[in-house]
Short mmCIF file of N, CA and C in Angstrom, two decimals:
data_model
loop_
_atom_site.label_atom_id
_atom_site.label_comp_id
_atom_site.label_asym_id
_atom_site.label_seq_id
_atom_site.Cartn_x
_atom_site.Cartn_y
_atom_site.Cartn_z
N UNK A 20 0.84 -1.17 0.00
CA UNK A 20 0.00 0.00 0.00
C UNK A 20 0.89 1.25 0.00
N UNK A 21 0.31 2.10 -1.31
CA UNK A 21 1.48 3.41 -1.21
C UNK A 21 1.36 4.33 -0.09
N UNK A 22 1.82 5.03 0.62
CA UNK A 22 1.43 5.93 1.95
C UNK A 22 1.26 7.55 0.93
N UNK A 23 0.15 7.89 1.80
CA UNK A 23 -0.17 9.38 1.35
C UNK A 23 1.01 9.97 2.10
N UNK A 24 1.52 11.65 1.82
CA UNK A 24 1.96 12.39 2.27
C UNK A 24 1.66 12.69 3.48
N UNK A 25 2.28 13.01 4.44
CA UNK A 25 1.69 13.69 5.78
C UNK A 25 1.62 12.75 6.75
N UNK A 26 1.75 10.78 6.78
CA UNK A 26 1.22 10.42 7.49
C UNK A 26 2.18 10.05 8.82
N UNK A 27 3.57 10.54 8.36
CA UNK A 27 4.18 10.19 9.55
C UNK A 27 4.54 11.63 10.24
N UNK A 28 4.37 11.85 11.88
CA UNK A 28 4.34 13.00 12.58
C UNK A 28 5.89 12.85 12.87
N UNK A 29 6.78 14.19 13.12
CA UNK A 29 7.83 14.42 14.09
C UNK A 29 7.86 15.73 14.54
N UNK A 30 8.67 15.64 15.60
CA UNK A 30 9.04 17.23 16.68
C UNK A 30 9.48 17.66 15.53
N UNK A 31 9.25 18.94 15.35
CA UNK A 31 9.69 20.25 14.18
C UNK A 31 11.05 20.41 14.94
N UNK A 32 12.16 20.19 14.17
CA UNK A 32 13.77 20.15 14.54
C UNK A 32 14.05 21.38 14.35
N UNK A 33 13.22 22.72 13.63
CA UNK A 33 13.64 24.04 13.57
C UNK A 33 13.17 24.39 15.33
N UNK A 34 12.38 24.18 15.99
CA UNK A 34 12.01 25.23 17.09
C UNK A 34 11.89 23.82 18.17
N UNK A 35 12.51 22.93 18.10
CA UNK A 35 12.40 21.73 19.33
C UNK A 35 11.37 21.30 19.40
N UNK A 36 10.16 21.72 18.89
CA UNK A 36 9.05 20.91 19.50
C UNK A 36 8.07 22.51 19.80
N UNK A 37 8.85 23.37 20.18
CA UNK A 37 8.00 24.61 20.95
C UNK A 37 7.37 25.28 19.92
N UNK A 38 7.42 25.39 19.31
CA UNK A 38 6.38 26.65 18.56
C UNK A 38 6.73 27.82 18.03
N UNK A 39 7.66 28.07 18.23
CA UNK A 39 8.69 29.31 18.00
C UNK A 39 9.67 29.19 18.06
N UNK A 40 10.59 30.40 17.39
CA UNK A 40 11.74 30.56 17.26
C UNK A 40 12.47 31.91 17.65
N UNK A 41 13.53 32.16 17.75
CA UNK A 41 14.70 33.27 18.30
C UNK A 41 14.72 34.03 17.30
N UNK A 42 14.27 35.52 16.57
CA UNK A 42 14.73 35.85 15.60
C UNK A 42 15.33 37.08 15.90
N UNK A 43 16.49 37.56 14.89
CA UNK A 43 17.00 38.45 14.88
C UNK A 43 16.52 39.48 14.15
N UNK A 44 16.25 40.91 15.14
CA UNK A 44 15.61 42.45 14.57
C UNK A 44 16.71 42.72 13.09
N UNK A 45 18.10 42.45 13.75
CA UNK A 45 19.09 43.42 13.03
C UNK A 45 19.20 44.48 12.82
N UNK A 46 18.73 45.08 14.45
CA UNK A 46 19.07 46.19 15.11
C UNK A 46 19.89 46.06 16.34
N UNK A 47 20.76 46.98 16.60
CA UNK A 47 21.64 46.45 17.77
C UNK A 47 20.90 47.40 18.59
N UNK A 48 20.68 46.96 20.10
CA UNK A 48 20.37 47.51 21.07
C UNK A 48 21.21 48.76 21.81
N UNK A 49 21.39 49.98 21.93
CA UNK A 49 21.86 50.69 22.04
C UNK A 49 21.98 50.64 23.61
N UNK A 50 21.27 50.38 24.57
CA UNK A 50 21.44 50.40 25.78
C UNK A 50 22.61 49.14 26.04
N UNK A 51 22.91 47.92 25.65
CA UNK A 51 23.77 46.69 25.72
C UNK A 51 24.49 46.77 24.65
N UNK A 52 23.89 47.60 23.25
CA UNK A 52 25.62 46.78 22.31
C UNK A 52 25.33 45.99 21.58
N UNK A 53 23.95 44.87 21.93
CA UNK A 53 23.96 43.49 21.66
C UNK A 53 22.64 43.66 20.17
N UNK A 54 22.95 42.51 19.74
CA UNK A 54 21.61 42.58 18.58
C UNK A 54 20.16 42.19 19.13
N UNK A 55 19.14 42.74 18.57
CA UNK A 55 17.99 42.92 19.72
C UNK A 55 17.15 41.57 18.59
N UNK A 56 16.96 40.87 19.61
CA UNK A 56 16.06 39.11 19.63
C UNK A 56 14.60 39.87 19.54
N UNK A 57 13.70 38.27 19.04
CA UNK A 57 12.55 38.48 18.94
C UNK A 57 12.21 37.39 19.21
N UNK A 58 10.96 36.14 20.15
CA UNK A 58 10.10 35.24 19.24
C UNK A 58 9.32 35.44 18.27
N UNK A 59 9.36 34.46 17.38
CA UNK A 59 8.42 34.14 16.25
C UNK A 59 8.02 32.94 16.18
N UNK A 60 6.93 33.41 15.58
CA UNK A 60 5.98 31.74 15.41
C UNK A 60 7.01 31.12 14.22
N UNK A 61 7.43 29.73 14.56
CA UNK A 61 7.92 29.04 13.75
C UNK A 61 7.32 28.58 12.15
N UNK A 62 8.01 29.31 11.07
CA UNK A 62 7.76 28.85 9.67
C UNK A 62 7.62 27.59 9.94
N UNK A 63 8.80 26.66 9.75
CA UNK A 63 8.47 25.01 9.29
C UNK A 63 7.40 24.54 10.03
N UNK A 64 6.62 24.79 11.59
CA UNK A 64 5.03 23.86 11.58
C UNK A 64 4.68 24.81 11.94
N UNK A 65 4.93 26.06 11.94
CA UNK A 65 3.37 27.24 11.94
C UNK A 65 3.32 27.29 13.21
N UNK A 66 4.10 27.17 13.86
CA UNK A 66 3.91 27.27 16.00
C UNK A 66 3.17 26.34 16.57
N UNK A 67 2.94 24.88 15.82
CA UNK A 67 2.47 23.51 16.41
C UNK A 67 3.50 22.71 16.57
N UNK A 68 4.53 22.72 16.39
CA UNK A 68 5.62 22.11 17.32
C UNK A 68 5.92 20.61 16.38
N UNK A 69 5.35 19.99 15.61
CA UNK A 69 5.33 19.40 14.46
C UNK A 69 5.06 19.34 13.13
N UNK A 70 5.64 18.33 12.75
CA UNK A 70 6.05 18.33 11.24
C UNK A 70 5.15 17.27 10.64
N UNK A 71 4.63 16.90 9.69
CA UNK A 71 4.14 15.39 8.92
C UNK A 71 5.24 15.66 7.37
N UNK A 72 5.18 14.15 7.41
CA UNK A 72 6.46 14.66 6.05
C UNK A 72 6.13 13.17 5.53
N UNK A 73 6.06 12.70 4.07
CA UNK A 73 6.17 11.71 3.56
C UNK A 73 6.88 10.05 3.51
N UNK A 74 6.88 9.29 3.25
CA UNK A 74 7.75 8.15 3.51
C UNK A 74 8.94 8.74 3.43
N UNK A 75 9.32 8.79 1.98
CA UNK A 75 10.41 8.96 1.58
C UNK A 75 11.47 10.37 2.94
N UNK A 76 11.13 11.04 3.37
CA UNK A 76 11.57 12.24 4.26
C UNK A 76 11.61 11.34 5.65
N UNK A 77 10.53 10.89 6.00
CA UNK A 77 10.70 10.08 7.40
C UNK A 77 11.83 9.11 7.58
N UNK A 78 12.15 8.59 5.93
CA UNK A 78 12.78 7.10 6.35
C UNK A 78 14.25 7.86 6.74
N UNK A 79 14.50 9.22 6.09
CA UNK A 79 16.11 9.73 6.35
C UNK A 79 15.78 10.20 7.34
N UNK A 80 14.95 11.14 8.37
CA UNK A 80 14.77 11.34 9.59
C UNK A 80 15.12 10.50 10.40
N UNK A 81 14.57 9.39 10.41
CA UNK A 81 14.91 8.51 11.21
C UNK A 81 16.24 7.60 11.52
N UNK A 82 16.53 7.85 9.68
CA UNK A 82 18.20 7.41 9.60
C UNK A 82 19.00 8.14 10.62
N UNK A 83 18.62 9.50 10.75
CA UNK A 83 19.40 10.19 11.44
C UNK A 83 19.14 10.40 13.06
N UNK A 84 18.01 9.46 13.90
CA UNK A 84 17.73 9.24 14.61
C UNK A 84 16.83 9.87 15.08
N UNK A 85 15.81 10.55 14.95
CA UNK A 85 14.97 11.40 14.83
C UNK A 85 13.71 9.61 15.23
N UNK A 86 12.84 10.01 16.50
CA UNK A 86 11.95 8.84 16.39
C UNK A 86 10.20 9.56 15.49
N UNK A 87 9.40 8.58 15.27
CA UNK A 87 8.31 9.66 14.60
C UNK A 87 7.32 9.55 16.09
N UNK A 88 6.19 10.68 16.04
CA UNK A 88 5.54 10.82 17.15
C UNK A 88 4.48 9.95 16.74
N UNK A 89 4.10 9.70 15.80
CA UNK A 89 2.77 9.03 14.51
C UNK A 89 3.52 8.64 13.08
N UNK A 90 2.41 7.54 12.96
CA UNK A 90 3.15 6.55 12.06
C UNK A 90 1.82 6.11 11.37
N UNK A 91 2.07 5.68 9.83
CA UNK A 91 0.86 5.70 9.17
C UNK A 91 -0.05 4.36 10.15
N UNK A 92 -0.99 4.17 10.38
CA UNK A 92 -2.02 2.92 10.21
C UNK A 92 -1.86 1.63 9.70
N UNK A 93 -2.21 0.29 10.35
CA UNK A 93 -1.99 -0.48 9.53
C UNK A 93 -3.63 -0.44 8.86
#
């Protein structure tokens, strides 16, 4: 049976799992010196903290040790 797209879940490896990410203004903060941070809702799952990605994407995820959270159905 061919697997549709989407059916295997993992933690979004851009933002850990959380929902967001660290971004940079690329403005430096004048009171510290330092470059002034932001959160943002994470592009790759939209600030849901996961990913669904196809066979073919899961099977190298996992090569790389990555476990899936959801897995197609038998």
């Amino acid at each position: 049976m061919e697997l549709v797209p989407g059916e295997y879940e993992f933690t979004c490896t851009d933002c850990h799992g959380d929902g967001s990410v660290q971004v940079l203004r690329g403005i430096i903060d004048e009171a510290t010196d330092e470059p002034d941070h932001y959160w943002d809702k994470c592009d790759d799952c939209r600030g849901q903290g996961t990913v669904c990605v196809d066979e073919e994407e899961a099977a190298e995820k996992i090569e790389y040790g990555q476990t899936p959270l959801r897995t197609p159905s038998a």
